[in-house]
Coordinates of N, CA and C in Angstrom, one line a residue:
E31 N 0.5 -1.7 -3.6 CA -0.8 -1.8 -2.9 C -0.6 -1.0 -1.6
C32 N -1.6 -0.1 -1.4 CA -1.5 0.8 -0.2 C -2.4 0.1 0.9
H33 N -1.8 0.1 2.0 CA -2.5 -0.4 3.2 C -2.5 0.7 4.3
F34 N -3.8 1.1 4.7 CA -4.0 2.2 5.6 C -4.2 1.7 7.0
I35 N -3.4 2.2 8.0 CA -3.5 1.8 9.4 C -3.8 3.1 10.1
N36 N -4.9 3.2 10.8 CA -5.3 4.5 11.5 C -5.4 5.6 10.6
G37 N -6.2 5.5 9.6 CA -6.4 6.5 8.6 C -5.1 6.7 7.7
T38 N -4.7 7.9 7.6 CA -3.5 8.1 6.8 C -2.2 8.3 7.7
E39 N -2.4 8.1 9.0 CA -1.3 8.3 9.9 C -0.2 7.3 9.6
K40 N -0.5 6.0 9.4 CA 0.4 5.0 9.0 C 0.0 4.4 7.7
V41 N 0.9 4.4 6.8 CA 0.6 3.8 5.4 C 1.7 2.8 5.2
R42 N 1.3 1.7 4.7 CA 2.2 0.6 4.3 C 2.0 0.4 2.8
F43 N 3.1 0.4 2.1 CA 3.0 0.2 0.7 C 3.6 -1.1 0.3
A44 N 2.8 -2.2 0.1 CA 3.2 -3.5 -0.1 C 3.7 -3.8 -1.5
M45 N 4.7 -4.6 -1.5 CA 5.3 -5.1 -2.8 C 4.9 -6.5 -2.9
I46 N 4.2 -6.8 -4.0 CA 3.6 -8.2 -4.1 C 4.1 -8.7 -5.4
Y47 N 4.5 -10.0 -5.4 CA 5.0 -10.7 -6.6 C 4.3 -12.1 -6.5
N48 N 3.7 -12.4 -7.6 CA 3.1 -13.8 -7.7 C 2.1 -14.0 -6.5
R49 N 1.4 -13.0 -6.2 CA 0.3 -13.1 -5.2 C 0.9 -13.3 -3.8
E50 N 2.1 -13.0 -3.6 CA 2.8 -13.1 -2.3 C 3.5 -11.8 -1.9
Q51 N 3.2 -11.3 -0.7 CA 3.9 -10.0 -0.3 C 5.2 -10.4 0.2
Y52 N 6.3 -9.8 -0.5 CA 7.6 -10.1 -0.1 C 8.3 -9.0 0.7
A53 N 7.8 -7.7 0.5 CA 8.4 -6.6 1.2 C 7.3 -5.5 1.3
L54 N 7.5 -4.5 2.1 CA 6.7 -3.3 2.2 C 7.4 -2.2 2.7
F55 N 6.9 -1.0 2.3 CA 7.5 0.2 2.8 C 6.6 0.7 3.9
D56 N 7.2 0.9 5.1 CA 6.4 1.3 6.2 C 6.6 2.8 6.5
S57 N 5.6 3.6 6.2 CA 5.8 5.0 6.3 C 6.0 5.5 7.7
D58 N 5.6 4.7 8.7 CA 5.9 5.1 10.1 C 7.4 5.0 10.4
V59 N 8.1 4.0 9.8 CA 9.5 3.9 10.0 C 10.3 4.6 9.0
G60 N 9.7 4.7 7.7 CA 10.4 5.4 6.6 C 11.4 4.4 6.0
L61 N 11.2 3.1 6.2 CA 12.0 2.1 5.5 C 11.3 1.0 4.9
Y62 N 12.0 0.2 4.1 CA 11.4 -1.0 3.6 C 11.6 -2.1 4.6
V63 N 10.7 -3.0 4.7 CA 10.7 -4.1 5.6 C 10.5 -5.4 4.8
G64 N 11.3 -6.4 5.0 CA 11.1 -7.7 4.2 C 10.2 -8.7 5.0
D65 N 9.3 -9.3 4.2 CA 8.4 -10.3 4.8 C 8.8 -11.7 4.6
T66 N 9.7 -11.9 3.6 CA 10.2 -13.2 3.3 C 11.8 -13.1 3.3
P67 N 12.5 -14.3 3.3 CA 13.9 -14.1 3.3 C 14.5 -13.3 2.1
D68 N 13.8 -13.6 0.9 CA 14.2 -12.8 -0.3 C 13.8 -11.3 -0.1
G69 N 12.7 -11.1 0.4 CA 12.2 -9.7 0.7 C 13.1 -9.0 1.6
E70 N 13.7 -9.7 2.6 CA 14.7 -9.0 3.6 C 15.9 -8.6 2.8
K71 N 16.4 -9.4 1.9 CA 17.6 -9.0 1.1 C 17.3 -7.8 0.2
V72 N 16.1 -7.9 -0.4 CA 15.7 -6.7 -1.3 C 15.5 -5.5 -0.4
A73 N 14.9 -5.6 0.7 CA 14.7 -4.4 1.7 C 16.1 -3.8 2.1
R74 N 17.0 -4.6 2.4 CA 18.3 -4.1 2.8 C 18.9 -3.3 1.7
Y75 N 18.9 -3.9 0.5 CA 19.4 -3.2 -0.7 C 18.7 -1.9 -0.9
W76 N 17.3 -1.9 -1.0 CA 16.6 -0.7 -1.2 C 16.8 0.3 -0.1
N77 N 17.0 -0.1 1.1 CA 17.2 0.8 2.3 C 18.6 1.5 2.2
S78 N 19.5 0.9 1.4 CA 20.8 1.5 1.3 C 20.9 2.6 0.3
D79 N 19.8 2.9 -0.4 CA 19.8 4.0 -1.5 C 18.9 5.1 -0.9
P80 N 19.5 6.2 -0.4 CA 18.7 7.3 0.0 C 17.7 7.9 -1.0
A81 N 18.1 8.0 -2.2 CA 17.3 8.5 -3.3 C 16.0 7.6 -3.5
R82 N 16.2 6.3 -3.4 CA 15.0 5.4 -3.5 C 14.1 5.6 -2.3
L83 N 14.6 5.7 -1.1 CA 13.8 6.0 0.1 C 13.0 7.3 0.0
E84 N 13.6 8.3 -0.5 CA 13.0 9.6 -0.6 C 11.9 9.5 -1.7
N85 N 12.1 8.8 -2.7 CA 11.1 8.6 -3.9 C 9.9 7.8 -3.3
K86 N 10.2 6.8 -2.5 CA 9.1 6.0 -1.9 C 8.2 6.8 -0.9
R87 N 8.9 7.6 -0.1 CA 8.2 8.5 0.8 C 7.3 9.4 0.1
T88 N 7.8 10.1 -1.0 CA 7.0 10.9 -1.9 C 5.9 10.2 -2.5
E89 N 6.1 9.0 -3.0 CA 5.1 8.1 -3.6 C 3.9 7.9 -2.7
V90 N 4.3 7.6 -1.4 CA 3.2 7.3 -0.4 C 2.4 8.5 -0.3
D91 N 3.0 9.7 -0.2 CA 2.2 10.9 -0.2 C 1.3 11.2 -1.3
W92 N 1.9 11.2 -2.5 CA 1.1 11.6 -3.7 C 0.2 10.4 -4.2
Y93 N 0.5 9.2 -3.9 CA -0.3 8.1 -4.4 C -1.3 7.6 -3.4
C94 N -0.7 7.1 -2.3 CA -1.7 6.5 -1.2 C -2.5 7.6 -0.5
R95 N -1.8 8.5 0.1 CA -2.5 9.5 0.9 C -3.5 10.4 0.0
H96 N -3.0 10.7 -1.2 CA -3.9 11.5 -2.0 C -5.1 10.8 -2.4
N97 N -5.1 9.4 -2.7 CA -6.2 8.7 -3.1 C -7.0 8.2 -2.0
Y98 N -6.6 8.4 -0.7 CA -7.3 7.8 0.5 C -8.7 8.3 0.5
E99 N -9.0 9.5 0.4 CA -10.3 10.1 0.4 C -11.3 9.5 -0.6
C100 N -10.7 9.3 -1.9 CA -11.5 8.6 -2.9 C -11.8 7.2 -2.5
L101 N -10.8 6.5 -2.2 CA -10.9 5.0 -1.8 C -11.9 4.8 -0.7
I102 N -11.7 5.6 0.4 CA -12.5 5.4 1.5 C -14.0 5.8 1.3
A103 N -14.3 6.8 0.5 CA -15.6 7.1 0.1 C -16.3 6.0 -0.7
F104 N -15.5 5.3 -1.6 CA -15.9 4.2 -2.4 C -16.3 3.0 -1.6
I105 N -15.4 2.7 -0.7 CA -15.5 1.5 0.1 C -16.6 1.7 1.1
M106 N -16.7 2.8 1.7 CA -17.6 3.0 2.9 C -19.0 3.5 2.3
E107 N -19.2 3.7 1.1 CA -20.4 4.2 0.5 C -21.5 3.2 0.9
P108 N -22.7 3.6 1.3 CA -23.8 2.7 1.6 C -24.3 2.1 0.3
R109 N -24.5 0.8 0.4 CA -25.0 0.1 -0.9 C -26.5 0.0 -0.8
V110 N -27.1 0.1 -1.9 CA -28.6 0.0 -1.9 C -28.9 -1.5 -2.5
P111 N -29.6 -2.2 -1.7 CA -30.0 -3.6 -2.2 C -30.7 -3.6 -3.5
P112 N -30.5 -4.5 -4.4 CA -31.3 -4.5 -5.6 C -32.8 -4.7 -5.4
S113 N -33.5 -4.0 -6.3 CA -35.0 -4.1 -6.1 C -35.4 -5.6 -6.6
P114 N -36.5 -6.1 -6.2 CA -36.9 -7.4 -6.6 C -37.0 -7.7 -8.1
S115 N -37.2 -6.7 -8.9 CA -37.3 -6.9 -10.3 C -35.9 -7.0 -10.9
Q116 N -34.9 -6.6 -10.2 CA -33.5 -6.7 -10.7 C -32.8 -7.9 -10.2
S117 N -33.4 -8.6 -9.3 CA -32.7 -9.8 -8.7 C -32.6 -10.9 -9.8
I118 N -31.6 -11.7 -9.7 CA -31.3 -12.8 -10.7 C -31.8 -14.0 -10.0
P119 N -32.6 -14.9 -10.7 CA -33.1 -16.1 -10.1 C -32.1 -17.2 -9.9

């Protein structure tokens, strides 16, 4: 899951399991950060692998930043309220 902070300057790629965020990749730092005790262990392991870090940096660019314009246009698009004939009683 991509989280955008200050546009695409800072992107955080969250790792979620069972509806709980346990770790994230912080593009500002370029490393994984653990949010739970288990997430900290996983983050240390993932940070020890330079190939995994480079892959995640690339993934943030081609997945999160690439889709930012599409996502922001969809989220920020003005919504037209339904006409009275379309409202559900």
